[in-house]
Coordinates of C-alpha atoms and ligand atoms in Angstrom, one line a residue:
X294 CA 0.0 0.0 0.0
X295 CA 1.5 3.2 -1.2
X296 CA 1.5 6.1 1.7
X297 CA -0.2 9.1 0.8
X298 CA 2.4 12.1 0.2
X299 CA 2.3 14.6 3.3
X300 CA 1.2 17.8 2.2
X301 CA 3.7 20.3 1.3
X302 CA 5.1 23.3 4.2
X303 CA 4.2 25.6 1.3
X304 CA 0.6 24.0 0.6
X305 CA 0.1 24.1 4.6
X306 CA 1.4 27.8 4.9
X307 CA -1.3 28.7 2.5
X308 CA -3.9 27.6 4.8
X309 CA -2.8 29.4 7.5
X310 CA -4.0 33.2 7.9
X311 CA -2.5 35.7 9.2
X312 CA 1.3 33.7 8.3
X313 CA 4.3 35.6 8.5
X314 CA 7.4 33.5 8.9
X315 CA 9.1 36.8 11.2
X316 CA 6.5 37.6 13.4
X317 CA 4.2 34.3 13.9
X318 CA 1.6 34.5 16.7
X319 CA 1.5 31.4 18.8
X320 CA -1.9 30.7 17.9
X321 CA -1.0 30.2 13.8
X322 CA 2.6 28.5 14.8
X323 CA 0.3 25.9 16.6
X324 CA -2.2 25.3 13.6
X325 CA 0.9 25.5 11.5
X326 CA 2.6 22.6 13.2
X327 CA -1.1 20.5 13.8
X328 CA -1.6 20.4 10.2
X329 CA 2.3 19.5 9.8
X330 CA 2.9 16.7 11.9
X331 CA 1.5 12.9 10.8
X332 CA -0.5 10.6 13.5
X333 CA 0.6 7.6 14.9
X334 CA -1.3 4.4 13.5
X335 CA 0.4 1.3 14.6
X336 CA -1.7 -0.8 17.2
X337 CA 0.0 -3.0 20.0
X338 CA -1.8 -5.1 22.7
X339 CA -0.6 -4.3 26.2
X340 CA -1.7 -6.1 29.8
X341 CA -4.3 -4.1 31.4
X342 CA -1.9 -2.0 34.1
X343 CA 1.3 -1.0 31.5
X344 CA -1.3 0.6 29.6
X345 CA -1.7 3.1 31.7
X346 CA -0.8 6.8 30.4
X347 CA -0.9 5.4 26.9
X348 CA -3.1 6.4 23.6
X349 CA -6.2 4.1 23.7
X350 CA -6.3 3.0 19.9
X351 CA -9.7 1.5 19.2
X352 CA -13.0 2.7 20.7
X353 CA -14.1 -0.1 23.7
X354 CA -17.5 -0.9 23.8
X355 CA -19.2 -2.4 26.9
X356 CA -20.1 -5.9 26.3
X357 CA -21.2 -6.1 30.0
X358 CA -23.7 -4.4 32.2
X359 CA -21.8 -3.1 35.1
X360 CA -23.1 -3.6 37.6
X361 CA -24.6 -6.4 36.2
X362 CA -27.8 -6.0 38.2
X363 CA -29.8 -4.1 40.6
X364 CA -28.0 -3.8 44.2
X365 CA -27.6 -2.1 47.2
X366 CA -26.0 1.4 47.4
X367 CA -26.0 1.0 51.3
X368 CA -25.9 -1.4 54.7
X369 CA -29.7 -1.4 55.6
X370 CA -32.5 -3.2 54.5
X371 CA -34.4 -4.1 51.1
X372 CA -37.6 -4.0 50.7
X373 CA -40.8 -2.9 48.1
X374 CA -41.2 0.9 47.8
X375 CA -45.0 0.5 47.4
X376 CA -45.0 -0.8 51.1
X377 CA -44.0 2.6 52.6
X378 CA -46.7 4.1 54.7
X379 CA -47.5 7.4 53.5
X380 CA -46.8 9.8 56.7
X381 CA -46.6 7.1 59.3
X382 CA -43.9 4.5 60.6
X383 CA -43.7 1.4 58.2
X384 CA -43.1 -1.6 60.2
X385 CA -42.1 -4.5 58.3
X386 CA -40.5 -8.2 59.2
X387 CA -37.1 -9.2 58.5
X388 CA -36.7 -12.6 56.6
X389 CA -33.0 -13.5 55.9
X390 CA -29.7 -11.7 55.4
X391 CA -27.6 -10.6 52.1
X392 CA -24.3 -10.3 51.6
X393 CA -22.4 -9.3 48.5
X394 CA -21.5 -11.7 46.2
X395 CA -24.5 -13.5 47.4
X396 CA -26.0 -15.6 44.3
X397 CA -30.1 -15.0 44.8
X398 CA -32.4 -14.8 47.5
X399 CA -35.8 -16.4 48.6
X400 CA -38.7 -14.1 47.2
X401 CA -39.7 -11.7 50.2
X402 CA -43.5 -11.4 50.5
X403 CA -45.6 -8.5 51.2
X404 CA -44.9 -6.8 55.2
X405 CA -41.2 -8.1 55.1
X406 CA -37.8 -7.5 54.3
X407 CA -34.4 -8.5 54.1
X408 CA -31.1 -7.1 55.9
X409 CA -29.1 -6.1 52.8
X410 CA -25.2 -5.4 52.8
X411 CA -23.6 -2.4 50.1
X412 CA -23.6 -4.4 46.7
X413 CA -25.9 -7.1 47.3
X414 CA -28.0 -7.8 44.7
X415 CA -31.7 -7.1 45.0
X416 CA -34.1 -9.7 45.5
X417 CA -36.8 -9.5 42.5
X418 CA -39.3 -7.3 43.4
X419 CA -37.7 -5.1 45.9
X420 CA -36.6 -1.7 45.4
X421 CA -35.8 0.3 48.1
X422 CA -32.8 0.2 50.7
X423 CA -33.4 1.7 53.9
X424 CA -30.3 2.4 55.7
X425 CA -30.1 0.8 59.0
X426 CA -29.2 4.1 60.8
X427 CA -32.8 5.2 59.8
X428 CA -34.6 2.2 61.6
X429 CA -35.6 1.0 65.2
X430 CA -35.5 -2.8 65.7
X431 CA -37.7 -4.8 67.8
X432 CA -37.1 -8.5 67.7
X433 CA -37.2 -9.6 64.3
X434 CA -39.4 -6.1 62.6
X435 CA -38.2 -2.5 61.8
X436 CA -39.8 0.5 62.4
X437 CA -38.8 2.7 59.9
X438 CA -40.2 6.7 60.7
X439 CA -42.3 8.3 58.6
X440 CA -40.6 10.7 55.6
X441 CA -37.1 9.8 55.7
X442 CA -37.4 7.4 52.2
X443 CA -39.2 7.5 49.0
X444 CA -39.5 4.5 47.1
X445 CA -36.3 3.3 44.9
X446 CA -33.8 5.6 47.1
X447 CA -30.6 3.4 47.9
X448 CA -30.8 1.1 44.7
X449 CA -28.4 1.0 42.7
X450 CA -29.2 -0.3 38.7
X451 CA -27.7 -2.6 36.6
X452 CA -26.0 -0.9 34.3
X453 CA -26.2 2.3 35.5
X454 CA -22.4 2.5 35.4
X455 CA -21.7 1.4 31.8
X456 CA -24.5 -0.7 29.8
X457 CA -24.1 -3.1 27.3
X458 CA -23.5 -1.6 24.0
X459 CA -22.2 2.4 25.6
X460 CA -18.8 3.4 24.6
X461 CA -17.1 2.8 27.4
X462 CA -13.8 4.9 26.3
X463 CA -13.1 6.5 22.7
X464 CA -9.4 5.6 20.9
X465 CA -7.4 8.5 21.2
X466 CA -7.6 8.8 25.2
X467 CA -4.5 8.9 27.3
X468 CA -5.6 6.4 29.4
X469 CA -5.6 7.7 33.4
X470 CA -6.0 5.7 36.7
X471 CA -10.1 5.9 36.3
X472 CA -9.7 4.4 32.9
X473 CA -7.7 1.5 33.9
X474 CA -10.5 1.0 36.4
X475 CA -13.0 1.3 34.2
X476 CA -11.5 -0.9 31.7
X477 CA -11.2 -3.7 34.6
X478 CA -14.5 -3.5 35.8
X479 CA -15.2 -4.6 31.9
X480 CA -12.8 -7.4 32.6
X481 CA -10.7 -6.5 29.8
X482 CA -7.3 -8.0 30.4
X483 CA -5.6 -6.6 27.0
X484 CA -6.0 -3.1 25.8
X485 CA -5.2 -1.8 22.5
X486 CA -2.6 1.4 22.5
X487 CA -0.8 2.8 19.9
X488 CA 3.1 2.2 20.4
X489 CA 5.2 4.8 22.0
X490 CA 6.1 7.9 20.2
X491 CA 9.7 7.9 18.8
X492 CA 11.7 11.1 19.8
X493 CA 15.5 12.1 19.1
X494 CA 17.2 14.9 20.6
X495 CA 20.8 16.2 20.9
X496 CA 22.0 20.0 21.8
X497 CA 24.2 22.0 19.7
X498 CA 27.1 24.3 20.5
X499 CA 30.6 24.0 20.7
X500 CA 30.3 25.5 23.9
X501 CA 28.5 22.8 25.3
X502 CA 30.0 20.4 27.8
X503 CA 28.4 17.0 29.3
X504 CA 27.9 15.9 32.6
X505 CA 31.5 14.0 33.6
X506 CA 33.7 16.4 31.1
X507 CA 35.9 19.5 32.6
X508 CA 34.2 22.6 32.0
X509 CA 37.0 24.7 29.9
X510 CA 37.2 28.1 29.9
X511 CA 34.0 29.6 27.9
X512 CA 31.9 26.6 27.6
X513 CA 28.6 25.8 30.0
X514 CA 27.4 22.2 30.7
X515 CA 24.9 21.3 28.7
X516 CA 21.5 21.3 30.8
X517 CA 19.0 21.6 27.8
X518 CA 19.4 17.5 27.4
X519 CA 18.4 17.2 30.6
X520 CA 15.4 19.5 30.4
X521 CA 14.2 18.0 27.4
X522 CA 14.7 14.5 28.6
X523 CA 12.9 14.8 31.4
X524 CA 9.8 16.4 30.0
X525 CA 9.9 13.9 27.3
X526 CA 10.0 11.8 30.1
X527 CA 6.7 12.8 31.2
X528 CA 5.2 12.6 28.2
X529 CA 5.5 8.7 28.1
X530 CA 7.6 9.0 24.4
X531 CA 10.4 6.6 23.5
X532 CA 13.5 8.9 24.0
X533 CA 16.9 8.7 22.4
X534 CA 19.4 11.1 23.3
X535 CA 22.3 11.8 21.0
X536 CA 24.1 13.3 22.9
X537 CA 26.2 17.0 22.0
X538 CA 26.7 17.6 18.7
X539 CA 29.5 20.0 17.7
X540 CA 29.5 22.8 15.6
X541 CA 30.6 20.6 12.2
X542 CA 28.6 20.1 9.4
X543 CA 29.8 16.2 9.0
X544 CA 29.1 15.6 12.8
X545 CA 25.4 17.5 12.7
X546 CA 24.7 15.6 9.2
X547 CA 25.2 12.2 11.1
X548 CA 23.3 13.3 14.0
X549 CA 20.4 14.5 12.1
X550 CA 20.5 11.6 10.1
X551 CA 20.8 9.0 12.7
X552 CA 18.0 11.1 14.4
X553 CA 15.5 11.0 11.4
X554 CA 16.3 7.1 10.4
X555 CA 15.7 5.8 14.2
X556 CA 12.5 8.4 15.7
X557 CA 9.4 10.2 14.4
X558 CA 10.7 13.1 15.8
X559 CA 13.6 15.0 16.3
X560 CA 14.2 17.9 18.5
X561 CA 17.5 19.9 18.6
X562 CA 18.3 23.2 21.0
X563 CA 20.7 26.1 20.0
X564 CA 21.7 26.8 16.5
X565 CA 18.5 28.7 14.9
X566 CA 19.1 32.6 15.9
X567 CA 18.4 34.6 12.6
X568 CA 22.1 35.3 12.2
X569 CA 23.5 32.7 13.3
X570 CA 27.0 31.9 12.5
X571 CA 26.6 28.1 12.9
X572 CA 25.9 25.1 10.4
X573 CA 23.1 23.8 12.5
X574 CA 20.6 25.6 9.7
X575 CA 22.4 24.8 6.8
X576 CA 22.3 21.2 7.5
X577 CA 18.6 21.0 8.5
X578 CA 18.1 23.2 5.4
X579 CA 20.1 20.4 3.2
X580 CA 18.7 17.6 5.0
X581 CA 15.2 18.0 4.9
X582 CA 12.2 20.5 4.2
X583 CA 12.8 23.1 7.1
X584 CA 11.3 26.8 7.7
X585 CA 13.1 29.6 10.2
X586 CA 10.7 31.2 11.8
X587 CA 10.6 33.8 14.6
X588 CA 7.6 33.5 16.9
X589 CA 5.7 36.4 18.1
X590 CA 6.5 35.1 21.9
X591 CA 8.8 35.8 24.9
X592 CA 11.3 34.1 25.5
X593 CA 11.6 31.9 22.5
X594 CA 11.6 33.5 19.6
X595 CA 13.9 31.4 16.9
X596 CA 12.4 28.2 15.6
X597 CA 13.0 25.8 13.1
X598 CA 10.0 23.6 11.8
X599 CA 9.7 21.2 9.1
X600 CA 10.9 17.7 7.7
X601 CA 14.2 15.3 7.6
X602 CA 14.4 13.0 5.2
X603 CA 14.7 9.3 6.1
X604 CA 14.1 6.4 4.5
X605 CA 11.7 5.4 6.6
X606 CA 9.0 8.1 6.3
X607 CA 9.9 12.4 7.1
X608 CA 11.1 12.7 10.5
X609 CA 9.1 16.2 12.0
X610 CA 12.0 18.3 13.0
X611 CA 11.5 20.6 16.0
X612 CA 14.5 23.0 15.9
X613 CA 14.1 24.9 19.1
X614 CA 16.6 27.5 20.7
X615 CA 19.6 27.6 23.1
X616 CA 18.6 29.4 25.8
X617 CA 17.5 27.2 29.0
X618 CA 14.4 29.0 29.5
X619 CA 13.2 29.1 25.6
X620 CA 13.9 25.4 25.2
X621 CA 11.2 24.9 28.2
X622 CA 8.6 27.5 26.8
X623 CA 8.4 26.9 23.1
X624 CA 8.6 22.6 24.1
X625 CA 4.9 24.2 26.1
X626 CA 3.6 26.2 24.3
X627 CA 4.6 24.1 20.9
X628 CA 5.9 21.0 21.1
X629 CA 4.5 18.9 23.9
X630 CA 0.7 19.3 22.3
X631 CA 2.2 18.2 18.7
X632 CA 3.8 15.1 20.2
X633 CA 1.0 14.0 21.8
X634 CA -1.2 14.6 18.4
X635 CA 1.5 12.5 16.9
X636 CA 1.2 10.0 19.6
X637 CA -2.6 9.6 18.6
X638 CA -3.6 11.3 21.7
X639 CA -7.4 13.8 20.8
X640 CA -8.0 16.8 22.8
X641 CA -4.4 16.9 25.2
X642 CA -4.5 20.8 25.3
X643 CA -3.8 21.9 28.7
X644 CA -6.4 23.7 30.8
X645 CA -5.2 27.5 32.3
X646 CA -5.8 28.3 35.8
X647 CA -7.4 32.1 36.3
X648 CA -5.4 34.0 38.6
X649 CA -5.4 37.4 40.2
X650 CA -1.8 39.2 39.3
X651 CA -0.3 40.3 42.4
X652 CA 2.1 43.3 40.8
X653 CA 1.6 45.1 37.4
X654 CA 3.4 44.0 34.7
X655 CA 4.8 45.7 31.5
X656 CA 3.8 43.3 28.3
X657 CA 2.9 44.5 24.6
X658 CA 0.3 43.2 22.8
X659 CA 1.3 41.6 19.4
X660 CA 3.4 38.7 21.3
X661 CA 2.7 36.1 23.5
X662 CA 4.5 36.6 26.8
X663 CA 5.5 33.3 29.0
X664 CA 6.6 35.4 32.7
X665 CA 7.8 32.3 35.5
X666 CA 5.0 32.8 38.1
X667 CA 4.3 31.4 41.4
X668 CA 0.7 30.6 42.1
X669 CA -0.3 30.8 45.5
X670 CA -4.3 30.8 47.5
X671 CA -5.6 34.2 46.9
X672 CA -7.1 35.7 50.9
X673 CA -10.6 35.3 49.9
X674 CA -10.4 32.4 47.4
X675 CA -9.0 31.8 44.4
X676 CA -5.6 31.6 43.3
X677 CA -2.8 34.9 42.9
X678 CA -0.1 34.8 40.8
X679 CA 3.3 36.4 41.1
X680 CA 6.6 36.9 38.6
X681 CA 9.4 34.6 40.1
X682 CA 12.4 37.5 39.6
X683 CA 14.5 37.7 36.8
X684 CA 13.0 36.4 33.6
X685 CA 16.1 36.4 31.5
X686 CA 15.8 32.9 29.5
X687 CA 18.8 32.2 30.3
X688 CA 18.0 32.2 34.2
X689 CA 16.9 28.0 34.8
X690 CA 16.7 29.2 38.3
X691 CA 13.7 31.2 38.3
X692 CA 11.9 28.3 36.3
X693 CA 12.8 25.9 38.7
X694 CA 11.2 28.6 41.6
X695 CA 7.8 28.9 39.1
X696 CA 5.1 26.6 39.6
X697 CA 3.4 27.3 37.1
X698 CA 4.2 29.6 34.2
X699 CA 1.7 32.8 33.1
X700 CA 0.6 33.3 29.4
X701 CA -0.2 36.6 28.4
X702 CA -1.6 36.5 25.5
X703 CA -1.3 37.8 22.0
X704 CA -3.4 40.7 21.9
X705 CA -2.8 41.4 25.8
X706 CA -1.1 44.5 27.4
X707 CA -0.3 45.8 30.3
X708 CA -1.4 43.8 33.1
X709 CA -2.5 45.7 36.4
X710 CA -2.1 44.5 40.0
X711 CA -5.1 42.7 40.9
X712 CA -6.0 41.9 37.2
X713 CA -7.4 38.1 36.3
X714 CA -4.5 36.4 34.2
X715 CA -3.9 33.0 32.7
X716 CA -1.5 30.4 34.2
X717 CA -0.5 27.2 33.0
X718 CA 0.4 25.4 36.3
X719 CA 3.2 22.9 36.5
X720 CA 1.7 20.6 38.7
X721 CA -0.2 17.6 36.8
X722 CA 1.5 18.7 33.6
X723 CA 2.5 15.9 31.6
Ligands
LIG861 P1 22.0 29.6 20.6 O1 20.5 29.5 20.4 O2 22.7 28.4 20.0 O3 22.5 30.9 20.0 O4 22.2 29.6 22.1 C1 21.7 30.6 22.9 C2 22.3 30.6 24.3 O5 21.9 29.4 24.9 C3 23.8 30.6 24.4 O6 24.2 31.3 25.5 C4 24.1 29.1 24.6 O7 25.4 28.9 25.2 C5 23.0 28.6 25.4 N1 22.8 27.2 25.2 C6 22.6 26.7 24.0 N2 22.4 25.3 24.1 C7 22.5 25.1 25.4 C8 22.4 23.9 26.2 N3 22.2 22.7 25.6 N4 22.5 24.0 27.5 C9 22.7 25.1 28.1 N5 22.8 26.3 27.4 C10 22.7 26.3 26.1
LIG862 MG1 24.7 27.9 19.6

């Protein structure tokens, strides 16, 4: 079967509005890339529990009624709404006991009932749990007082949870602790997932220095790998780091091309500045289908987007800058959504919290601004958000203070002291 050919960057550019490669809002940079990058479509079969945070690939459909029939929601007793008194005590007689698990019971006749445990199923014919807290026992009856019940309170019914025949989950989920649950309560030992994302990375610079080498004079160990790795990481992708790559073009040829031939995608740092004196563009440009944009955002602003060639199938090539803090904020605000779109994964766009600002703060409009904020509970509810100090994004300190970080938005400007802004908190982020 032949593949259909990927659409062009040019033929995608000329769908995007607004599109100019020296000044691209965030918001076209991301339809840009959603329309660039392919989806994952190769099925695997994984035990139940090391499915968990992986893309669900096929729709499941309940084939059972869970629970599969009416029971108990509480410790009490079970008995026929239609016997409650209306406005006086009911007083009925206790036959038997029922545990869950408990296969059936003896019919219960009219004026009796039977002591029911949470999850027993309901004998035929009775509909109504009264927990035992609400009744007075004397010998083998139970008063139960007028108006505390209505008839059917306390039932639970089958299938109320998931009925034969109801989607159960849709493909395209990134399946959480309550899906693997869920998925169990079906009694499904196997789950269908797409197979991991494929992801290369390496940093450029001559500069650079790995963990275990001297640091000579003028060069800086190389933290971006470590950034990158461990928010890839999180992300649940197949990662393989290749290491720093010097300043050469034979050297950044190989990696690039080892990079394409063994992952789906490929993510360098450092190298893209307009101006740049480096090979790092060159060789993307020679290797592949590649555009150099700069992004209407703070920090961040160089980025390369496109193809690499490989044998294989394109490689998407996420070319993102040097600086510690940039690396972080465009892999947010860019990268991390397109992976998991790759992955398979439908509707993985973060949700923003609203918080009060707690200082004014200088932004233009025309550029998305990403300041390091720490989100704290606001006196009086809700949440307040203040600038971590320097935002230089070369400062990794003041991103590892943030909790979260605050997007000011394209069109935004200047931000007053007790103003609602958006925050993309860093707890729970994947
Ligand atoms: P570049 O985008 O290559 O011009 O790099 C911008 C700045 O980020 C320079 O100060 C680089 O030294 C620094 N930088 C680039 N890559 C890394 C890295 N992997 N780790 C730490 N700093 C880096
Ligand atoms: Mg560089």
């Amino acid at each position: 079967m032949t593949r259909p050919l990927p659409p062009s960057l040019a033929s995608i550019v000329s769908c995007i509005s607004g599109y100019d490669p020296n000044a691209l809002p965030i918001p076209q940079a991301r339809a840009f890339i959603d329309q660039l990058v392919p989806r994952l479509n190769t099925v695997e079969m994984l035990p139940l529990r090391s499915a968990l945070g992986r893309v669900l690939a096929r729709d499941i459909v309940s084939h059972l009624n869970v629970p599969a029939h009416d029971n108990s929601a509480m410790d009490g007793y079970a008995f026929a709404g239609s016997e409650l008194a209306e406005d006086t005590d009911t007083v009925l007689q206790v036959t038997g006991a029922l545990l869950a698990g408990d296969p059936s019971a003896r019919p219960v006749g009219a004026g009796q009932c039977v002591r029911i445990m949470t999850g027993a199923v309901m004998p035929a014919g009775l509909d109504t749990v009264v927990p035992q807290e609400f009744v007075q026992q004397d010998g083998d009856r139970i008063i139960i007082p007028a108006n505390v019940l209505r008839a059917g309170d306390n039932r639970r019914l089958a299938g109320e949870d998931l009925a034969i025949g109801d989607n159960a989950l849709t493909a395209g989920r990134v399946l959480r602790p309550a899906d693997i649950g869920l998925l169990a309560s079906l009694g499904q030992a196997e789950v269908p997932v797409q197979r991991r994302l494929r992801v290369a990375f390496f940093s450029t610079g001559n500069e650079l220095r790995s963990i275990g080498e001297p640091l000579d004079e003028g060069c800086v160990y190389d933290s971006n790998r470590y950034t990158l790795w461990s928010m890839l990481q999180r992300l649940g992708v197949e990662i393989l780091d290749l290491g720093v790559v010097r300043d050469d073009p034979q050297a950044l040829a190989a990696a690039f091309s080892t990079a394409a031939a063994n992952a789906d995608a490929v993510i360098t740092s450092g190298g893209v500045s307009v101006g740049e004196a480096d090979h790092t563009k060159t060789v993307m440009a020679e290797l592949g289908d590649v555009l150099f944009w700069r992004i209407a955002m703070r920090p961040g602003r160089p980025m390369a987007i496109g193809r690499i060639r490989a044998d294989h199938g394109d490689a998407i090539l996420f070319g993102l800058p040097g600086n510690p803090v940039a690396v972080m904020v465009t892999f947010y605000a860019l990268v991390r959504d397109a992976l998991l779109t790759m992955s398979g994964a439908t509707s993985n766009t973060l949700p923003l919290l609203r918080c009060t600002a707690a200082q004014p703060i200088r932004k233009k409009p025309g550029r998305t601004e990403y300041q390091r904020a720490i989100v704290t509970p606001a006196t009086g509810g809700g949440w307040q958000a203040s600038i971590t100090g320097s935002q230089g994004s070369g400062i990794l300190r003041s991103m590892s203070e943030a909790n979260g970080l605050m997007v000011l938005h394209h069109d935004q400007g200047n931000v007053a002291a007790g103003d609602l802004v958006d925050v993309l908190p860093f707890d729970g982020l994947i």
